PDB file of C-alpha atoms in Angstrom:
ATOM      1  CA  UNK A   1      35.219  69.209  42.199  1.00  0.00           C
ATOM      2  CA  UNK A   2      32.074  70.309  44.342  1.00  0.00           C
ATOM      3  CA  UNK A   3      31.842  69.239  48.094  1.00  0.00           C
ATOM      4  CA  UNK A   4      28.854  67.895  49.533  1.00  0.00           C
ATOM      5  CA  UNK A   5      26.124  70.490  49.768  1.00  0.00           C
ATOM      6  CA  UNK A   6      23.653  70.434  52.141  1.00  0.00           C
ATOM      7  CA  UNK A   7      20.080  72.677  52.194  1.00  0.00           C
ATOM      8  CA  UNK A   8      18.925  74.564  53.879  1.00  0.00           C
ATOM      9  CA  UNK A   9      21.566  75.561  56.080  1.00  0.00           C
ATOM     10  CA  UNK A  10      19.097  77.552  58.400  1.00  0.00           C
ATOM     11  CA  UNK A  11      16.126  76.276  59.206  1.00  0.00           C
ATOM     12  CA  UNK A  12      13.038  76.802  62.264  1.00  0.00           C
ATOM     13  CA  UNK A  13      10.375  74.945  62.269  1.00  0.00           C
ATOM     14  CA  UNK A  14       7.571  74.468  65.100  1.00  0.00           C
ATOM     15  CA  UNK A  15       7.211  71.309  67.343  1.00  0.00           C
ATOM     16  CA  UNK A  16       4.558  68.834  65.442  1.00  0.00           C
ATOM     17  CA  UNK A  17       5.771  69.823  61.898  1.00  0.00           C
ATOM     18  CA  UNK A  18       8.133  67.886  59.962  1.00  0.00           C
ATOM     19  CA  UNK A  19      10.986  68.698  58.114  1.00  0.00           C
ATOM     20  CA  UNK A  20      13.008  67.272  54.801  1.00  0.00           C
ATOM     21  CA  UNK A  21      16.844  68.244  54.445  1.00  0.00           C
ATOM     22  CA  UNK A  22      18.948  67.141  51.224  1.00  0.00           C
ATOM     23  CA  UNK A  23      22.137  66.337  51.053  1.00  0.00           C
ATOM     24  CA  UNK A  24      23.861  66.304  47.288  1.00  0.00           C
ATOM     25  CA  UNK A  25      27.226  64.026  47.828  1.00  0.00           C
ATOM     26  CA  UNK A  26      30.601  64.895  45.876  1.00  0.00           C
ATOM     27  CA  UNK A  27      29.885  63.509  42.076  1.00  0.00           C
ATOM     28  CA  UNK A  28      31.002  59.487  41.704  1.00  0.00           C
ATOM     29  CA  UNK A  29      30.446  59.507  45.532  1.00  0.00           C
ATOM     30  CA  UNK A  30      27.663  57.088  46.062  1.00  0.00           C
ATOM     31  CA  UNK A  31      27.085  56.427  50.153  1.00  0.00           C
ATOM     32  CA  UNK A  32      25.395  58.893  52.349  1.00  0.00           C
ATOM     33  CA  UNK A  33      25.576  59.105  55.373  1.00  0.00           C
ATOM     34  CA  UNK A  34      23.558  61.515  58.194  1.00  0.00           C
ATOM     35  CA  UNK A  35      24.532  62.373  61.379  1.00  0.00           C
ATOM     36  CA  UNK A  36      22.862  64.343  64.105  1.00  0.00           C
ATOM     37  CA  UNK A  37      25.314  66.414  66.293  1.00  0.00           C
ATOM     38  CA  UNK A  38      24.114  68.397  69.397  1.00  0.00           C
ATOM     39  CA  UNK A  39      25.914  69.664  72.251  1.00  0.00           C
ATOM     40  CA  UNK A  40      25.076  67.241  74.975  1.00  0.00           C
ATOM     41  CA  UNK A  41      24.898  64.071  72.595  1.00  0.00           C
ATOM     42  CA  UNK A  42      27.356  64.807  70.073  1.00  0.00           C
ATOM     43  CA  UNK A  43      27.552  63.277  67.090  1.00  0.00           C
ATOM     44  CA  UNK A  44      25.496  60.507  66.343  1.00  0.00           C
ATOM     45  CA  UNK A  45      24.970  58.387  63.054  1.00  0.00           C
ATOM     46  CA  UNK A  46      21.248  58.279  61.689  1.00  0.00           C
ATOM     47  CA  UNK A  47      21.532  56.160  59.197  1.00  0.00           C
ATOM     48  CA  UNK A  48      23.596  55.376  55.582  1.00  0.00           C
ATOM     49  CA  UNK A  49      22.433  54.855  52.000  1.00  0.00           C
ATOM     50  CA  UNK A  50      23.777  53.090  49.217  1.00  0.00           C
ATOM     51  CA  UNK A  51      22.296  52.926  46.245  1.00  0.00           C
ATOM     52  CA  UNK A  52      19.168  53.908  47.022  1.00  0.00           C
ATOM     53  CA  UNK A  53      19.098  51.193  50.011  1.00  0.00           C
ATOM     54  CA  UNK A  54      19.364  51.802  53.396  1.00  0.00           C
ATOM     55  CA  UNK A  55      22.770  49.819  54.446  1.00  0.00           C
ATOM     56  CA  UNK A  56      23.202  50.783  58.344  1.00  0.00           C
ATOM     57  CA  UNK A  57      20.577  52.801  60.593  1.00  0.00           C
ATOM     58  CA  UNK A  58      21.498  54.231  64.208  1.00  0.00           C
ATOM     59  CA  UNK A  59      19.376  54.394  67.253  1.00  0.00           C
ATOM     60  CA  UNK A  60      17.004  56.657  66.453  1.00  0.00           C
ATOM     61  CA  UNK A  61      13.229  56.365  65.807  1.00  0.00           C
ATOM     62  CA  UNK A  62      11.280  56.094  63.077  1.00  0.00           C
ATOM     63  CA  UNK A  63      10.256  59.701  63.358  1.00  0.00           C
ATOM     64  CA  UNK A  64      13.834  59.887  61.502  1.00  0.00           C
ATOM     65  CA  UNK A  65      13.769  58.724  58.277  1.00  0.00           C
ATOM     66  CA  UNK A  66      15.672  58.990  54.800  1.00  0.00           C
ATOM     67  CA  UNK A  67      15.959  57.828  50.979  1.00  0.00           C
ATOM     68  CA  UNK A  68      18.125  57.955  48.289  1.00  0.00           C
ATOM     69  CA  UNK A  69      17.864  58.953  44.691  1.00  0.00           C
ATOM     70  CA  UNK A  70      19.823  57.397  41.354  1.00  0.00           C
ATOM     71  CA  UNK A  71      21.654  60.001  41.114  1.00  0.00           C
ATOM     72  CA  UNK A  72      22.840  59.336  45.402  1.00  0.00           C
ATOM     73  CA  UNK A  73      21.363  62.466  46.726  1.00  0.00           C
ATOM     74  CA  UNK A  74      19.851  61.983  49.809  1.00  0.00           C
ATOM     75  CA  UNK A  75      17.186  63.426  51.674  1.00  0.00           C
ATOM     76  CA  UNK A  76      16.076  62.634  55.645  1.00  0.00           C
ATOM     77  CA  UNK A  77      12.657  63.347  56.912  1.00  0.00           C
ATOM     78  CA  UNK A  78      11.781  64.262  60.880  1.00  0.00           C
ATOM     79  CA  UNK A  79       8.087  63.964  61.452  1.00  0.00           C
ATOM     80  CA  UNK A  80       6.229  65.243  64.267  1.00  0.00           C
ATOM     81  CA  UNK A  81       9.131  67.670  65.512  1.00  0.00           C
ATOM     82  CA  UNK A  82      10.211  68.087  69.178  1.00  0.00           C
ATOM     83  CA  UNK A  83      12.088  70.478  70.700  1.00  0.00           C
ATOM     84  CA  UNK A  84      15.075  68.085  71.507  1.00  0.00           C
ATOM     85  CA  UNK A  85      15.099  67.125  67.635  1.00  0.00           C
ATOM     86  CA  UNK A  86      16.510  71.030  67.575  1.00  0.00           C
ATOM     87  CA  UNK A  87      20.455  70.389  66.092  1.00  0.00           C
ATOM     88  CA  UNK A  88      23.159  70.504  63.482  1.00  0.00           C
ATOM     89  CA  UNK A  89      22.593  67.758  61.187  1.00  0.00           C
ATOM     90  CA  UNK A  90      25.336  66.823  58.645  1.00  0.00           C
ATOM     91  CA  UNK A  91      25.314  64.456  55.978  1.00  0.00           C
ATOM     92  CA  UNK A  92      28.714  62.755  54.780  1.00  0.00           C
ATOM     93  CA  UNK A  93      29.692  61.345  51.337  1.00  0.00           C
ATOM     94  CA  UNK A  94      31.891  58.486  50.615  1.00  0.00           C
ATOM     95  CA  UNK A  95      32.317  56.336  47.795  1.00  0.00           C
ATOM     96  CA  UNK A  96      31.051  53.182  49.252  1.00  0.00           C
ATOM     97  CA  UNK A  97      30.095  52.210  52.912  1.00  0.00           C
ATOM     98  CA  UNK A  98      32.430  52.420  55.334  1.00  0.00           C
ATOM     99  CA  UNK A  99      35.137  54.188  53.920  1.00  0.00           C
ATOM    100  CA  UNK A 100      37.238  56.553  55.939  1.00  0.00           C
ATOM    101  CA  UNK A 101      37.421  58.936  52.954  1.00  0.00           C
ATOM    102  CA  UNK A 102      34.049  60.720  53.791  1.00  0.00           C
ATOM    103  CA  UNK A 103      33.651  64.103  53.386  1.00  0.00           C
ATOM    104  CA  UNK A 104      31.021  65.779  55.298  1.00  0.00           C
ATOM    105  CA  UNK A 105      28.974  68.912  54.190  1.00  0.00           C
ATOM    106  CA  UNK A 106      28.542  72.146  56.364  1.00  0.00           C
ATOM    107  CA  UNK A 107      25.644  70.771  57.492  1.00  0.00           C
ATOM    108  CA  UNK A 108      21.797  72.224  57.995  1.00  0.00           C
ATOM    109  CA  UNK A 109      21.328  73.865  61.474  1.00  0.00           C
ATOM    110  CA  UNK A 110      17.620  73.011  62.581  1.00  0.00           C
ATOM    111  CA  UNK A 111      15.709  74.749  65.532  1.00  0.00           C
ATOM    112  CA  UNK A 112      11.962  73.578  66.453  1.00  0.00           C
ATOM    113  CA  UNK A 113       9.895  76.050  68.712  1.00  0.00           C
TER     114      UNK A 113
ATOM    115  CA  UNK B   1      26.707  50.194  72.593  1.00  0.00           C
ATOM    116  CA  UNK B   2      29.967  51.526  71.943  1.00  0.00           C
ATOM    117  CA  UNK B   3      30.750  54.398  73.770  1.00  0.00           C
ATOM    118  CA  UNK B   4      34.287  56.538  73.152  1.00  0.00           C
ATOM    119  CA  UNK B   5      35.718  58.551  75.876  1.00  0.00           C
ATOM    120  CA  UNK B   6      37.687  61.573  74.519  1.00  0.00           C
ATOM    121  CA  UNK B   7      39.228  63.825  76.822  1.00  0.00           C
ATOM    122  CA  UNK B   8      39.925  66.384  77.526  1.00  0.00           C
ATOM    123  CA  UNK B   9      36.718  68.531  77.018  1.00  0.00           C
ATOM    124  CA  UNK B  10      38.418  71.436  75.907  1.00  0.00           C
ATOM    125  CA  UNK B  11      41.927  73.007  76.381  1.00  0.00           C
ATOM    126  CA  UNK B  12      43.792  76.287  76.015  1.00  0.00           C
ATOM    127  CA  UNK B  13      46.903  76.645  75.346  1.00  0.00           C
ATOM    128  CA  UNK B  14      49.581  79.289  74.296  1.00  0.00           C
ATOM    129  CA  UNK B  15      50.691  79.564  70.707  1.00  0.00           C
ATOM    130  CA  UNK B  16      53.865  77.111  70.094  1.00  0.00           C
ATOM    131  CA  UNK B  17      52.620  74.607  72.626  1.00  0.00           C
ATOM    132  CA  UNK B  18      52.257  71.010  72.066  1.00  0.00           C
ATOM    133  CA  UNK B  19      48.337  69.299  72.430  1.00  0.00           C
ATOM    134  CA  UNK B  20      47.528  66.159  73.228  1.00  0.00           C
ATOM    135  CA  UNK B  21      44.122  64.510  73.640  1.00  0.00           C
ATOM    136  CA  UNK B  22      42.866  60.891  73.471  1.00  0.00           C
ATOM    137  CA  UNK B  23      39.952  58.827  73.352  1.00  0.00           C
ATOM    138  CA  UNK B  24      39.160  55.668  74.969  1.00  0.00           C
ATOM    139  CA  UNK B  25      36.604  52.562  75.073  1.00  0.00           C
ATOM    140  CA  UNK B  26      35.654  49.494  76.291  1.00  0.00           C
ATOM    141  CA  UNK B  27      35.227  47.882  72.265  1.00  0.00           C
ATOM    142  CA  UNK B  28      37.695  47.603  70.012  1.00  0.00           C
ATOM    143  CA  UNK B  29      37.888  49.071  66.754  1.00  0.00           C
ATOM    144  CA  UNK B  30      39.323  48.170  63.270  1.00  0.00           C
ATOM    145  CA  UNK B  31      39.887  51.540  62.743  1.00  0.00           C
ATOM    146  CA  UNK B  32      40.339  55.015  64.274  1.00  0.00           C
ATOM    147  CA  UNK B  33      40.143  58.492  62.794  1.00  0.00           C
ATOM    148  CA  UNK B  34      40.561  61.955  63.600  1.00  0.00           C
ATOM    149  CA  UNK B  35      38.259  65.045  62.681  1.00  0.00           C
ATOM    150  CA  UNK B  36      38.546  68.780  63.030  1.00  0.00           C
ATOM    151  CA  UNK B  37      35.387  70.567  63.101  1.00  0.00           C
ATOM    152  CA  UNK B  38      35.620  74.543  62.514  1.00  0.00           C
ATOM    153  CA  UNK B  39      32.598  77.165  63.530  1.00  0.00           C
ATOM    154  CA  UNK B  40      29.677  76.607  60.744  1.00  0.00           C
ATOM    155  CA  UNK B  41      31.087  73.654  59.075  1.00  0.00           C
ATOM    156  CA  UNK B  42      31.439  70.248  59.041  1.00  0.00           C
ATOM    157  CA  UNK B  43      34.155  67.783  60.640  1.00  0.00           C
ATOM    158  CA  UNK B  44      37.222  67.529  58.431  1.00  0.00           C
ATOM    159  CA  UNK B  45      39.542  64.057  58.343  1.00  0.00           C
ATOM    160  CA  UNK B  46      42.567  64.604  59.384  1.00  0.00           C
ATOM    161  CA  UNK B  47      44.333  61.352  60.252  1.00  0.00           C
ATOM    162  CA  UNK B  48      42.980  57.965  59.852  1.00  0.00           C
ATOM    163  CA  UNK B  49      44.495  54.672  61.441  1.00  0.00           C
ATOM    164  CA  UNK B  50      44.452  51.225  60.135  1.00  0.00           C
ATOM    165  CA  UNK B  51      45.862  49.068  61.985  1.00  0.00           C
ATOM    166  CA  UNK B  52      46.896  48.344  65.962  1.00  0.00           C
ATOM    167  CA  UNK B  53      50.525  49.930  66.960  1.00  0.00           C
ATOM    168  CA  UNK B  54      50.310  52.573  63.917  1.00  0.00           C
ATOM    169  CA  UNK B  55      51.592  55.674  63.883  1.00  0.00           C
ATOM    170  CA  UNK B  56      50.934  58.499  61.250  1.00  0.00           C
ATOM    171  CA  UNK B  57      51.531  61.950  60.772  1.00  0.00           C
ATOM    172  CA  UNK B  58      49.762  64.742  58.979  1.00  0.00           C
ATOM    173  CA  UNK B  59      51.964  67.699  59.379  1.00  0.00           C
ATOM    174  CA  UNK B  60      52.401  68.659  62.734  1.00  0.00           C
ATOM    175  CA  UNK B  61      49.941  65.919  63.954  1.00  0.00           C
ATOM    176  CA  UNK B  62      50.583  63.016  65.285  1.00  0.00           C
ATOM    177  CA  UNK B  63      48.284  60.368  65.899  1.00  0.00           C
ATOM    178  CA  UNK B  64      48.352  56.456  67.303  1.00  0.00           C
ATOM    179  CA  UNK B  65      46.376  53.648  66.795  1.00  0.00           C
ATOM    180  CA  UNK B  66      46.622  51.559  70.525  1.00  0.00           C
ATOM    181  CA  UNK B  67      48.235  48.135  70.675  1.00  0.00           C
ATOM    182  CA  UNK B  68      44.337  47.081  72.242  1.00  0.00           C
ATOM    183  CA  UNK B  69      42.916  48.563  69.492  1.00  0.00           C
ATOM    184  CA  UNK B  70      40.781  50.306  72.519  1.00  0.00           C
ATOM    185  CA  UNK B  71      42.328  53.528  72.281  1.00  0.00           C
ATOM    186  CA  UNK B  72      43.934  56.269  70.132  1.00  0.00           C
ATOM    187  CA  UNK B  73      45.587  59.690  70.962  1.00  0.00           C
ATOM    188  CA  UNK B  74      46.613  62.852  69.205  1.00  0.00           C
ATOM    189  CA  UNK B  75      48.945  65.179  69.663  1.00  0.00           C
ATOM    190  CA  UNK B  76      49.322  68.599  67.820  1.00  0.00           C
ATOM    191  CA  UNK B  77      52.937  70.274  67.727  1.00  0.00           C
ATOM    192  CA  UNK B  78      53.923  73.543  68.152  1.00  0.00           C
ATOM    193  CA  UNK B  79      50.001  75.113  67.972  1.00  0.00           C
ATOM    194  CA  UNK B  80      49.052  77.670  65.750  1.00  0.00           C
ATOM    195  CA  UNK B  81      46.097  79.950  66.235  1.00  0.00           C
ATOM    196  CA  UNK B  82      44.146  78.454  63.453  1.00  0.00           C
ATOM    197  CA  UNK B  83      44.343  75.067  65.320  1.00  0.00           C
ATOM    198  CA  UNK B  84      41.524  76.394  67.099  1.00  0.00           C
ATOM    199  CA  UNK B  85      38.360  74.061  66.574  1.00  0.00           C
ATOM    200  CA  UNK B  86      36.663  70.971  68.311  1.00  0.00           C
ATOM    201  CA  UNK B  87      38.766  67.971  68.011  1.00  0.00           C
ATOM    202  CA  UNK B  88      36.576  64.405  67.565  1.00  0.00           C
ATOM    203  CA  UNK B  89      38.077  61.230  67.519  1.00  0.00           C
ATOM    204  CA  UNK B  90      35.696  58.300  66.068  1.00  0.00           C
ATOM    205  CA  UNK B  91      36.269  54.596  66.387  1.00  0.00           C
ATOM    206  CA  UNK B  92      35.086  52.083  62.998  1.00  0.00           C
ATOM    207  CA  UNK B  93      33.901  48.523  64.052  1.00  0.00           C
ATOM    208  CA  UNK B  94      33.389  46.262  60.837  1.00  0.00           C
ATOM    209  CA  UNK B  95      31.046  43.174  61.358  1.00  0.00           C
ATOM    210  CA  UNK B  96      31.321  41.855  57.764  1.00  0.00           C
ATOM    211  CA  UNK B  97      30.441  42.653  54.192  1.00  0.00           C
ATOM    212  CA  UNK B  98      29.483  46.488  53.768  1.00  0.00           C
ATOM    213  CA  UNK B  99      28.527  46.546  58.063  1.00  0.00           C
ATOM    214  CA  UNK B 100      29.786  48.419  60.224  1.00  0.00           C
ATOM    215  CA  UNK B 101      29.742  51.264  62.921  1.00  0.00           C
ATOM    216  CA  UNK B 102      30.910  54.345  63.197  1.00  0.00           C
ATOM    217  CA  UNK B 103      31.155  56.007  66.922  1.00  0.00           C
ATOM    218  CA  UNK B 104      32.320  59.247  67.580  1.00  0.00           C
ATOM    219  CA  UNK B 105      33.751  61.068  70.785  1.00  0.00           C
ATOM    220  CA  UNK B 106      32.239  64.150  72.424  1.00  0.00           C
ATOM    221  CA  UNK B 107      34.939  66.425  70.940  1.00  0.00           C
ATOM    222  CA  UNK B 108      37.662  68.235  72.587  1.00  0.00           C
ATOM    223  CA  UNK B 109      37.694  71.650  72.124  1.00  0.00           C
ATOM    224  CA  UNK B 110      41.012  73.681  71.340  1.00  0.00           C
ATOM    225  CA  UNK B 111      41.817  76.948  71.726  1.00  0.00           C
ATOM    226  CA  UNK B 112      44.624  78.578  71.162  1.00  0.00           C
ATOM    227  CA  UNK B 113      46.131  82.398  72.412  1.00  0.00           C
ATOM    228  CA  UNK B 114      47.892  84.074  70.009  1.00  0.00           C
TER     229      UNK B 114
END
């Protein structure tokens, strides 16, 4: 059974560009979840899709933004990139919202310049 | 908002020593969980806790849900050098039907001489 992939692993991009990451959850897994995790903040939820609806969103702002596909992979967008937008940012799978049994992926490491 | 204290921020330890580390808040939680997070990948479950007063083990963890429901600890037996890693605790709050929030700790990173 595949894990949840996440792409691009790597990826630099310049302040005032923006950026789509996808997150493919484990199959029959149908919540995603996407966290940001940096050093000084750790890690913080984004937001959560079921679906294809949004079910929970974090403090973040709108810059951040996501959707989900039938077949539950997920993609976030960042628009207008700033330099503190530069972090690890993982996306977890579970079968429904809010349960404990969420796998996360490795993740897609972003740096803005 | 919630916040979660976890402490400490990182420890070292000799090979065959015990760990503990806990986490803290001012909200209570329905439930609490504990992740490991290795170099390059993403945090692993490793104990979850469902109820105030409970007590579970994975192996040589241990973990503890608090009687408040404000607090949880973990405690690691007999360390092994691939029990290095950063150590998050994260506290679930339900508020009905499919809501809820998940807060995590700043991590407590573990490392471990051979």
């Amino acid at each position: 059974k595949a894990g949840v992939t996440q792409t691009p692993r790597y990826l630099i991009k310049t302040r005032g560009q923006q950026v789509t990451l996808s997150c493919s959850p484990i199959s029959g897994h149908r919540s995603v979840s996407w966290y940001q995790q940096t050093p000084g903040q750790g890690l913080q939820f984004l937001f959560e899709y079921f679906s294809e609806t949004q079910r929970n969103k974090g403090n973040f702002p709108g810059r951040f933004s996501g959707r989900q596909f039938s077949n539950s992979r997920s993609e976030m967008n960042v628009s207008t990139l700033e330099l503190g937008d530069s972090a690890l940012y993982l996306c977890a799978s579970s079968l429904f919202p809010g349960n404990t049994e969420a796998f996360f992926g490795q993740g897609t490491r972003l740096t803005v310049v | 908002g919630q916040q979660l204290n976890q402490s400490p921020q990182s420890m070292f330890i000799q090979e065959g020593e015990d760990v503990s580390m806990n986490c803290t808040s001012s909200s209570i939680f329905n439930t609490w969980l504990w992740y490991k997070q290795d170099p390059g990948e993403g945090p692993v479950l490793l104990i979850a806790l469902y109820k105030a007063g409970e007590l579970t083990s994975n192996g040589r963890l241990t973990a503890q849900f608090g009687i408040t429901r404000k607090d949880s600890f973990l405690n690691i037996s007999a360390s092994i050098p691939s029990d290095v890693g950063i150590y998050f605790c994260a506290g679930l709050a339900r508020s009905g039907g499919s809501n809820y929030k998940l807060t995590f700790g700043k991590g407590t990173l573990l490392t471990v001489n051979p």
